[in-house]
Each structure stands twice: as structure tokens, then as C-alpha cells.
Tab-separated table of C-alpha atoms and ligand atoms in Angstrom:
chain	number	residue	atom	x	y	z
A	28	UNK	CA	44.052	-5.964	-19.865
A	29	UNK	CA	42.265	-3.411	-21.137
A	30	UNK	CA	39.338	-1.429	-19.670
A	31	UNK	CA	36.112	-2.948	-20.644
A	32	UNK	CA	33.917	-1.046	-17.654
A	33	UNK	CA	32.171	1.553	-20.315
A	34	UNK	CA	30.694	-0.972	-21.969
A	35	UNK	CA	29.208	-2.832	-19.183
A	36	UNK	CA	25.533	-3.753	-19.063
A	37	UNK	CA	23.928	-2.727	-15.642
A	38	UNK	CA	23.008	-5.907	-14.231
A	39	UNK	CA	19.562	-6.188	-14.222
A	40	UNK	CA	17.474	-4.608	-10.785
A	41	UNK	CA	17.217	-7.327	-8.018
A	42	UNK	CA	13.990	-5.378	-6.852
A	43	UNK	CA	11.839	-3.670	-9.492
A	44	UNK	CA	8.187	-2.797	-10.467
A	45	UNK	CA	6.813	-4.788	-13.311
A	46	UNK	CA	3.453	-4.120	-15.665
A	47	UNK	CA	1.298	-7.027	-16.052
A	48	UNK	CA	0.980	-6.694	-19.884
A	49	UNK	CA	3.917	-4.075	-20.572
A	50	UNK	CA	3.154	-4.289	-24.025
A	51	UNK	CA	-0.100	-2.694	-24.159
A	52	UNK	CA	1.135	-0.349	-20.990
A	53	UNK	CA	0.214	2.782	-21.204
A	54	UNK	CA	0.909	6.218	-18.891
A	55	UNK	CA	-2.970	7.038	-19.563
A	56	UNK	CA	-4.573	4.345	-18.524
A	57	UNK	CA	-5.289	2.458	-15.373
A	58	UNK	CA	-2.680	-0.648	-15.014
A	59	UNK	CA	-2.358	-3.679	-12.884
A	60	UNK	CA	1.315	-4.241	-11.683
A	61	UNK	CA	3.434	-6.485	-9.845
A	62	UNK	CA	7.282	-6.382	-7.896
A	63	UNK	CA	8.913	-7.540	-5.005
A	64	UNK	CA	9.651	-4.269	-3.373
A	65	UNK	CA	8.133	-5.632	-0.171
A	66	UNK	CA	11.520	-7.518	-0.006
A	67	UNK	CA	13.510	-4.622	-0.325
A	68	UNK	CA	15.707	-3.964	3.461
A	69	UNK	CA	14.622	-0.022	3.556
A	70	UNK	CA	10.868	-0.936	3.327
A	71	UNK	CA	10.942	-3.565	6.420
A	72	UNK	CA	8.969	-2.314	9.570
A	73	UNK	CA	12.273	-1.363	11.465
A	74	UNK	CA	13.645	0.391	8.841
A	75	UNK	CA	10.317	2.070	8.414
A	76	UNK	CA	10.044	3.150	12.326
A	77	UNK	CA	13.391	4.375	12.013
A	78	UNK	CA	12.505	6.649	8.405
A	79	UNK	CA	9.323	7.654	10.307
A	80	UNK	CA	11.697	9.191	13.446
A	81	UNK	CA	13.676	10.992	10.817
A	82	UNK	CA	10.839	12.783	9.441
A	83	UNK	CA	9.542	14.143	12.717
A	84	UNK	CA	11.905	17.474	12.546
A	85	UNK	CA	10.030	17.516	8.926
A	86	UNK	CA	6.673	17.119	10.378
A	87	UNK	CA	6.076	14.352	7.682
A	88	UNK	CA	5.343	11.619	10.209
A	89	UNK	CA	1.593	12.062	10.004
A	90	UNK	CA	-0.984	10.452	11.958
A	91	UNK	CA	-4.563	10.237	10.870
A	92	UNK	CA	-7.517	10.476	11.859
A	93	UNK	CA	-9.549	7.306	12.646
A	94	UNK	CA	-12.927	8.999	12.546
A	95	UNK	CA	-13.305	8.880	8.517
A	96	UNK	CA	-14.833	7.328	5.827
A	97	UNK	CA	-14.720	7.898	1.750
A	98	UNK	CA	-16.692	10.868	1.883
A	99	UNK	CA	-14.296	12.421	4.175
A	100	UNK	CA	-11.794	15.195	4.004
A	101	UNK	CA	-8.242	13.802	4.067
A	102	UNK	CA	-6.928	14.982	7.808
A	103	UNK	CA	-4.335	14.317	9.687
A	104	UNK	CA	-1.617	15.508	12.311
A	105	UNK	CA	1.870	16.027	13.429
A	106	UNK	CA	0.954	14.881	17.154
A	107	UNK	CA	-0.392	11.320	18.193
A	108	UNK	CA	-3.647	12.479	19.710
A	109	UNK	CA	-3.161	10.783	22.829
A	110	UNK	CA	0.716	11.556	22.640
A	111	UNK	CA	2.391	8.507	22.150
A	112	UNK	CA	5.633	8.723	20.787
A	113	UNK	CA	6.535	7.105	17.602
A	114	UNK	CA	8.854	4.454	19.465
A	115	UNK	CA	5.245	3.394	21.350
A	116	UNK	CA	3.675	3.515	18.073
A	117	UNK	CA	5.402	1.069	16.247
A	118	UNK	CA	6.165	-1.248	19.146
A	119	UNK	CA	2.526	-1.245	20.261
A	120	UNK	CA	1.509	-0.794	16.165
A	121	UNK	CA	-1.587	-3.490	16.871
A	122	UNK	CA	-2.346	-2.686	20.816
A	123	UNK	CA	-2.918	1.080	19.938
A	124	UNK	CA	-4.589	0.749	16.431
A	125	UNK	CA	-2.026	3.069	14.850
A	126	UNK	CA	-2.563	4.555	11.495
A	127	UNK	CA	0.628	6.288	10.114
A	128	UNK	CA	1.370	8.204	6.826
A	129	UNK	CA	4.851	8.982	6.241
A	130	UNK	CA	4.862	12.139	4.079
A	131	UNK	CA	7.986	12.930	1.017
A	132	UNK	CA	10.167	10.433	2.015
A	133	UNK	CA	12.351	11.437	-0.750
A	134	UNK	CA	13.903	14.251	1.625
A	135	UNK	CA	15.878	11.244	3.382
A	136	UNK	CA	18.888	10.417	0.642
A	137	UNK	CA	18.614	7.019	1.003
A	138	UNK	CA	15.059	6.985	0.196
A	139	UNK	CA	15.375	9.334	-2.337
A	140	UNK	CA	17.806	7.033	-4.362
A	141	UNK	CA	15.156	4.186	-3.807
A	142	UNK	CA	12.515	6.003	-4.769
A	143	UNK	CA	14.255	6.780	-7.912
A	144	UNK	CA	15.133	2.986	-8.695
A	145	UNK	CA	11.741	1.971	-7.919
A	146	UNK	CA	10.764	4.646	-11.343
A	147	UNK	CA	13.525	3.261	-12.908
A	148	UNK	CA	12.011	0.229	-13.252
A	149	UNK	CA	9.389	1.642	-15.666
A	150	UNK	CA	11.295	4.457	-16.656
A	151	UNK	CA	11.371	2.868	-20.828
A	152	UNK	CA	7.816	2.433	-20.715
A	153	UNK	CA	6.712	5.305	-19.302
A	154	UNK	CA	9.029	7.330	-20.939
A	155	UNK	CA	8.176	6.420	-24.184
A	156	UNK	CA	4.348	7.944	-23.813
A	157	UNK	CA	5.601	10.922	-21.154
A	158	UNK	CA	8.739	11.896	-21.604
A	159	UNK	CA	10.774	14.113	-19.079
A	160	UNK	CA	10.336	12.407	-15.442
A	161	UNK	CA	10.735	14.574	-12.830
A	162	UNK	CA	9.797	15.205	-8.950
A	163	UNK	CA	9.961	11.438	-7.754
A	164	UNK	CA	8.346	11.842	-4.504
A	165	UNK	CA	7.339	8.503	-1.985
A	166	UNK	CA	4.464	8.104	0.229
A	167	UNK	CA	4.205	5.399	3.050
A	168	UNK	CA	0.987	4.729	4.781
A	169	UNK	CA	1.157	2.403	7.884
A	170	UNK	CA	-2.489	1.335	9.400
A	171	UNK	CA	-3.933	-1.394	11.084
A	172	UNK	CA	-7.407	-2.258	9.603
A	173	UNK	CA	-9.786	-1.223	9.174
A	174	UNK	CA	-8.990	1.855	7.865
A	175	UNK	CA	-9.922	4.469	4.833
A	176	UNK	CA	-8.319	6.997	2.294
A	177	UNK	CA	-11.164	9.069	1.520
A	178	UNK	CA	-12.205	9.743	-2.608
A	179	UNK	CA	-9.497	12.340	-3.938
A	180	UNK	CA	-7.302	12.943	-6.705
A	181	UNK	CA	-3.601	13.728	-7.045
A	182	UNK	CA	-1.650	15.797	-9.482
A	183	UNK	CA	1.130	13.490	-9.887
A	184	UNK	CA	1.050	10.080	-11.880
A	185	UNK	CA	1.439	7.206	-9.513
A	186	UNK	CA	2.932	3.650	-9.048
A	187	UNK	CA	1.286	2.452	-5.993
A	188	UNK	CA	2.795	-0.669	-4.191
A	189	UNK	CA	1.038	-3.069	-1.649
A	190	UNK	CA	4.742	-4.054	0.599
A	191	UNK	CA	2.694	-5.558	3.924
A	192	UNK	CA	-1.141	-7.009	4.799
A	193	UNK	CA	-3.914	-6.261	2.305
A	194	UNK	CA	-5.884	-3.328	1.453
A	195	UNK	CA	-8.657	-2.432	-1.620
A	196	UNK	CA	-7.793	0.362	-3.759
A	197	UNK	CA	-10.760	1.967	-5.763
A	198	UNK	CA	-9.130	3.978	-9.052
A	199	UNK	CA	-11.685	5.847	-11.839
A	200	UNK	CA	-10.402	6.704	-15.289
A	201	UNK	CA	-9.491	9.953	-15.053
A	202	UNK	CA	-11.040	11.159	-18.297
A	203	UNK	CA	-14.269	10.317	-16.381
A	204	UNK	CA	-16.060	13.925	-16.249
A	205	UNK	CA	-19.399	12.063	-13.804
A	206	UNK	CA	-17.253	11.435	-11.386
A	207	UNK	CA	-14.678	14.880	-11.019
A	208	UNK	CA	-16.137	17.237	-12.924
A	209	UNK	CA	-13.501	19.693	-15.161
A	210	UNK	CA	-13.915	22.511	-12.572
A	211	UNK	CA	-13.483	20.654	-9.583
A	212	UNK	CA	-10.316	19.186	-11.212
A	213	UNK	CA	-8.950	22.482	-12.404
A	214	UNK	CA	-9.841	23.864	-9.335
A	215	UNK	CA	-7.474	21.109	-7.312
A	216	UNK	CA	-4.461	22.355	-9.756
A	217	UNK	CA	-4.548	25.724	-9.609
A	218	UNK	CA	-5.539	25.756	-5.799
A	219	UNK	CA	-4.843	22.667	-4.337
A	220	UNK	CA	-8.532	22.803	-3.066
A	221	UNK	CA	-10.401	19.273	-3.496
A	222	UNK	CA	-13.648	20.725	-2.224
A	223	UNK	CA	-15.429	20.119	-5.231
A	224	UNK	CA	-14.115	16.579	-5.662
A	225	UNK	CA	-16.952	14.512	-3.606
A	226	UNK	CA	-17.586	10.981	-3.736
A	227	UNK	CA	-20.911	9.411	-4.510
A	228	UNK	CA	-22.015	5.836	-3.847
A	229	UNK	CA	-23.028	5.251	-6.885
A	230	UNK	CA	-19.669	5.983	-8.281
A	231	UNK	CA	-18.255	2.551	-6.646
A	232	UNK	CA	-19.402	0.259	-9.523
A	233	UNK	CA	-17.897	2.324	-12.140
A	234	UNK	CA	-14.472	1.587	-10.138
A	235	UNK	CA	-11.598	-0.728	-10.913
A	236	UNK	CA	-11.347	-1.899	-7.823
A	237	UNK	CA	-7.664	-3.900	-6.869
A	238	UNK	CA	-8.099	-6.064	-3.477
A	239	UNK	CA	-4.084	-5.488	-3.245
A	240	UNK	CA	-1.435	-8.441	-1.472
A	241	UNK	CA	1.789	-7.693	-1.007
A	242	UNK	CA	3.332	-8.089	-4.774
A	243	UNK	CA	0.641	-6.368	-5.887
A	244	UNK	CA	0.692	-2.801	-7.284
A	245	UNK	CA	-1.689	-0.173	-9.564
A	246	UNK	CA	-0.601	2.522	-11.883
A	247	UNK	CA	-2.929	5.396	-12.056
A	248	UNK	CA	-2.211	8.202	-14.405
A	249	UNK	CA	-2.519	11.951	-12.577
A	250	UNK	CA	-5.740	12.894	-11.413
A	251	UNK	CA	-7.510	9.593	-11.413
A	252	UNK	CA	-9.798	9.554	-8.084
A	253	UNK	CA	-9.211	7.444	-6.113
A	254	UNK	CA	-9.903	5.891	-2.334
A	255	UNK	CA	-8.453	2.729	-0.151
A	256	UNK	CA	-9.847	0.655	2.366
A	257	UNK	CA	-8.887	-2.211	4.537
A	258	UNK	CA	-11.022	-4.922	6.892
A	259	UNK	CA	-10.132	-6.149	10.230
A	260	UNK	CA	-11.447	-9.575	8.525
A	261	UNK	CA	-8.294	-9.915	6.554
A	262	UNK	CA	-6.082	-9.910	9.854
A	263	UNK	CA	-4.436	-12.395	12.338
A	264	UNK	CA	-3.475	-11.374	15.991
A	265	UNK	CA	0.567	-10.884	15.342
A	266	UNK	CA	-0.304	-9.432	11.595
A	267	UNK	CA	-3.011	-7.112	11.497
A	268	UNK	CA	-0.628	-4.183	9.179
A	269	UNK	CA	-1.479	-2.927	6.071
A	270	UNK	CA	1.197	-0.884	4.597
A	271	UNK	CA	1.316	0.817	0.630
A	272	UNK	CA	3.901	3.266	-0.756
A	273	UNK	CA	2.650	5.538	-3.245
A	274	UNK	CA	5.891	6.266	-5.875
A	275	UNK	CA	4.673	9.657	-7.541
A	276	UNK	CA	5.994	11.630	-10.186
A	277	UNK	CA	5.679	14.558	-12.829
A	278	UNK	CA	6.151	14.514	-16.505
A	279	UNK	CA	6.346	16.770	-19.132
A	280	UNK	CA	2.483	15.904	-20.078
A	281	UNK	CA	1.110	15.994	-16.681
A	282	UNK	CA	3.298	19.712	-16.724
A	283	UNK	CA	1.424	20.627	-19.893
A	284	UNK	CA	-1.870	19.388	-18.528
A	285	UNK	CA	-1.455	21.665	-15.474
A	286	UNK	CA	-0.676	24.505	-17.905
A	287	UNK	CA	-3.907	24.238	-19.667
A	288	UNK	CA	-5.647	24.229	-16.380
A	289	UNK	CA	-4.409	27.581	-15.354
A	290	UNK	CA	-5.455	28.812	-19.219
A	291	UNK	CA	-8.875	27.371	-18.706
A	292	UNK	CA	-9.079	28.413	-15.210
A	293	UNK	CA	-8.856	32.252	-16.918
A	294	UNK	CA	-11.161	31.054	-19.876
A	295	UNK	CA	-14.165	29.762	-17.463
A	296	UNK	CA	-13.528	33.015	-14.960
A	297	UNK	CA	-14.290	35.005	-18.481
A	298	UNK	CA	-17.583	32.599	-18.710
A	299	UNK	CA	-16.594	29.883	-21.449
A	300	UNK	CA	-16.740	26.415	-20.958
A	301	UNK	CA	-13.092	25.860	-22.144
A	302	UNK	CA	-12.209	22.200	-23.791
A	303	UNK	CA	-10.565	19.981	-21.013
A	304	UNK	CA	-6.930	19.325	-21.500
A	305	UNK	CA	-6.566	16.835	-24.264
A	306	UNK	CA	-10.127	17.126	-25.892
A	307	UNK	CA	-8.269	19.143	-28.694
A	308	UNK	CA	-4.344	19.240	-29.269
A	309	UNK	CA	-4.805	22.500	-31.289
A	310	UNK	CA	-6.173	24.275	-28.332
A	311	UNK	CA	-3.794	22.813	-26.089
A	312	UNK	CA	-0.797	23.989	-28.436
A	313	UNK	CA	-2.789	27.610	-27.629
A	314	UNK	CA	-3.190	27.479	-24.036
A	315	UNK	CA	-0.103	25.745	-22.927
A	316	UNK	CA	2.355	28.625	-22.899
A	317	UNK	CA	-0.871	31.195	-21.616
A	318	UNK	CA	-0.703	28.480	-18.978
A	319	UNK	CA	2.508	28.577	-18.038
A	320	UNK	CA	2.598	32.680	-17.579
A	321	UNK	CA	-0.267	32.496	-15.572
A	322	UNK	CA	1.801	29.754	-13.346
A	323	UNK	CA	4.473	31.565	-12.523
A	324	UNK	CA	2.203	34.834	-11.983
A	325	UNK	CA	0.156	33.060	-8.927
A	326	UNK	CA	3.485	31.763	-8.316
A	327	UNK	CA	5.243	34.491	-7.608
A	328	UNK	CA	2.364	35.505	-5.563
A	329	UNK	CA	2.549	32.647	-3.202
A	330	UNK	CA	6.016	33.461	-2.341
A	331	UNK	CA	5.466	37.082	-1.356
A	332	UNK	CA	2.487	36.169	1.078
A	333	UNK	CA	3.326	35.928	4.636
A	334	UNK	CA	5.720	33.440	6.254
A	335	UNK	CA	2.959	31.218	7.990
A	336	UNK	CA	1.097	30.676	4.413
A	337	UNK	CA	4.302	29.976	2.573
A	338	UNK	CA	5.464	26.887	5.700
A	339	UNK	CA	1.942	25.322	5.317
A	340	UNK	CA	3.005	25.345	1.587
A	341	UNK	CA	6.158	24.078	1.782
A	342	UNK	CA	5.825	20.495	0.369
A	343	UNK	CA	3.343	21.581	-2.146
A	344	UNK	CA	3.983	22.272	-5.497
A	345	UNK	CA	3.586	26.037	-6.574
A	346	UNK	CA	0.141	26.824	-8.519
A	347	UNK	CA	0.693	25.564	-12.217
A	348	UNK	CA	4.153	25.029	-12.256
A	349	UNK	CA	3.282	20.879	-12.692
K	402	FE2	FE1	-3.544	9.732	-3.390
């Protein structure tokens, strides 16, 4: 018999990520989504306890801070602040109210190769808008209600999965200038500083707002704001979690986006109001490669400052480069 394996079709993904209308999906545009990654082994809560042990060396087990609300600044720490250890945490998850965010889970291989079939998934129809994938990172956050994610914005485009409980997720189109203005938004990619990105009441209407089950999932293209919540209402003594998993990624347009940034961050600094990435593809042709030199410049400056600067940097992206 001969050897018929190279032409074998991959048998189709037992757990995957689906678009509610795939044919009108697009990468720039807010989408509703389903999947059954909540069935998936690595995402059950012992698996999860035992991923959120492995990243304590990487100080990406991250507990937050109970005191917030939208408005807030995102905060959280290392430590439990009454020192439990993460064993106590997730035994006593409901007892002791815990609210855990497991940071770049993609540094544990297993997760990493998850992570990566999750994108898979979409990969054709995301690809086909935004080609070039790259930098699939994963975000877990564990929290008994209620609980908040202040109003922010990430660089990254994101497939955001409800696995366990219920939570809301608030998204705004990202082309949405009342809500982030163009400096604040430039300012979070060439600085990483969201100081400028504040949330407004009045902004919740103009929301697409997702009350999220487990099945249930959002795409949000890069730098859509965005903020969750969750209600002790929705709970039952014995299931009172809430747990999401943000799938992020880079692709050659959000790398060209972050480009003109940096171009327009020089062009406003010289006092022009400089077209916003994607307002004019001339322009952006112009800027793009500007962009990228002024990148690598603050770039290379990061990594000559001092040690301490470079560790709180560590998981961030250097300025521009996505
Ligand atoms: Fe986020």
C-alpha cells in the first residue's frame, strides 16, 4: 500500500471558535461568536489552578483589586493582599471572594499550542481581511461576582471567550473618536499610557453590550474600548465563578496601524492634527515606513534604560513595533 498521509485532510477541530454570520465577518468590526472551548480539559478549574501555580515564578498570576469600578485604573498584584496562597485561593475560590487574572499564558507550551488552535479556528477568515497573524497571546480572568474591568483599550485584536458563569462585556467601535479620542489612542501605542482613555456614563448606550454564557464569545478589532462586569444576582451558592479568556493577537494591519501612530505622534508634537490611521490610504502609504523608524528608535531606547524599567517592561510590546 502506498502512502496516502500527504494528502490527508486534517480532521476537522473537536473544539473551535465559530462567527455567528462568518459570511459577513469582518476583522474591523465588532462580532458576536460562539464555541465550545469551555469543554476543552486545559480550561477546567483544576487545570486552571494548576496553570495559575506555574505562572507564579512569572509573576503572571495576578490578583486584583476589588475596590474598582469602570472609571478605574486597571490594578492589580503579584501578592494576595491578605496572603493566601493560590492553593487557598482556588479551594476557598467562593469563601474568599477571589478575583484572579492569569497574565500570557502562552509562556506555558501547552497553552501556547492551545492558544494557537483556538486562532486557528478563524485563522481563513481573519486572514483573508489581515493577513500575517502573529503574537497569539491568552488571558484568563477568574472572579467571583460581582466584579469589574474598568473602560480601556488594547493594542491587539481579540477573540474573547465566556468558558464558566456569566459576565457583561461593553465593546465601542473603535473608529468611534467621542469616546477615545486620536491622541489618547496614539498616546496608549506609543506609550502604553491609557491616561487619556476615560470612561463617561454617557458612553454606555452607545455600547454593544454582550450579557456573555458560557458558549458565548465577542470579537473586537484592536483598540476598541472596552469594560466587563458581573452581578452576584446571576450566582448560586456552589457556582458563583465567572471566568473569560481573552485570545489576542497582532496582524500585519494592526502593525501598520501602530506605525502610523508613531508618524502622527511626530506630526501632532510638530502641531498638525495628522489624519487617524485609515482616514486616508495615501497618507498611510507615507507614514507607515516614517512609523516604523521611529519604532525601532524609542525602541532601542527602551532597551538601554536601566534594568528595573526594562523587567516592568518585560511582557509589553516595545513602542511601535505592533
Ligand atoms: Fe482588554
Amino acid at each position: 500500500m502506498g502512502d496516502c498521509s500527504q494528502f490527508a485532510v486534517a480532521p476537522p477541530a473537536t473544539h473551535r471558535v465559530w462567527a455567528d454570520d462568518a459570511a459577513s465577518f469582518s476583522t474591523y468590526r465588532i462580532a458576536a461568536l460562539h464555541h465550545n472551548m469551555h469543554e476543552h480539559p486545559l480550561f477546567q478549574m483544576h487545570e486552571l489552578a494548576k496553570l495559575a501555580k506555574e505562572l507564579v515564578p512569572f509573576s503572571q498570576c495576578r490578583f486584583m483589586r476589588h475596590d474598582v469600578t469602570p472609571a478605574s485604573k486597571i490594578a492589580h498584584d503579584a501578592l494576595h493582599p491578605d496572603g493566601r496562597s493560590i492553593d487557598e485561593c482556588f479551594e476557598r475560590i467562593e469563601e474568599l471572594n477571589a478575583w484572579l487574572a492569569l497574565y500570557n499564558i502562552e509562556v506555558i507550551p501547552r497553552y501556547q499550542a492551545l492558544l494557537g488552535d483556538i486562532v486557528d479556528t478563524m485563522r481563513a477568515q481573519i486572514e483573508r481581511e489581515q493577513p500575517g497573524i502573529f503574537r497569539v497571546n491568552g488571558f484568563v480572568f477568574i472572579t467571583v461576582p460581582p466584579s469589574v474591568t474598568p473602560f480601556h483599550i488594547d493594542r491587539e485584536n481579540n477573540l474573547w471567550l465566556q468558558l464558566h458563569g456569566r459576565k457583561t462585556l461593553n465593546v465601542w467601535d473603535h473608529r468611534d473618536r467621542s469616546i477615545v479620542p486620536a491622541e489618547a489612542v496614539e498616546d496608549f501605542i506609543v506609550t502604553h499610557s491609557l491616561r487619556k482613555v476615560r470612561f463617561k456614563e454617557e458612553f454606555r448606550p452607545l455600547s454593544h453590550e454582550f450579557n456573555a454564557h458560557p458558549g458565548d464569545g465577542v470579537y473586537f478589532p484592536s483598540t476598541s474600548p472596552h469594560m466587563t462586569n458581573s452581578d452576584t444576582a446571576w450566582t448560586s451558592p456552589g457556582d458563583r465563578v465567572s471566568i473569560s479568556i481573552g485570545v489576542t493577537f497582532y496582524t500585519s494591519a494592526t502593525r501598520k496601524a501602530a506605525r502610523i501612530h508613531q508618524a502622527n505622534r511626530v506630526l501632532r508634537r510638530c502641531g498638525l492634527s495628522p489624519a487617524y490611521p485609515g482616514d486616508s490610504p495615501a497618507l498611510d502609504g507615507l507614514k507607515a515606513p516614517v512609523g516604523r523608524l521611529v519604532g525601532a528608535a524609542r525602541a532601542s531606547i527602551v532597551s538601554r534604560i536601566g534594568p528595573a524599567a526594562r523587567f516592568k517592561l518585560a511582557t509589553a510590546p516595545p513602542p511601535g513595533s505592533y
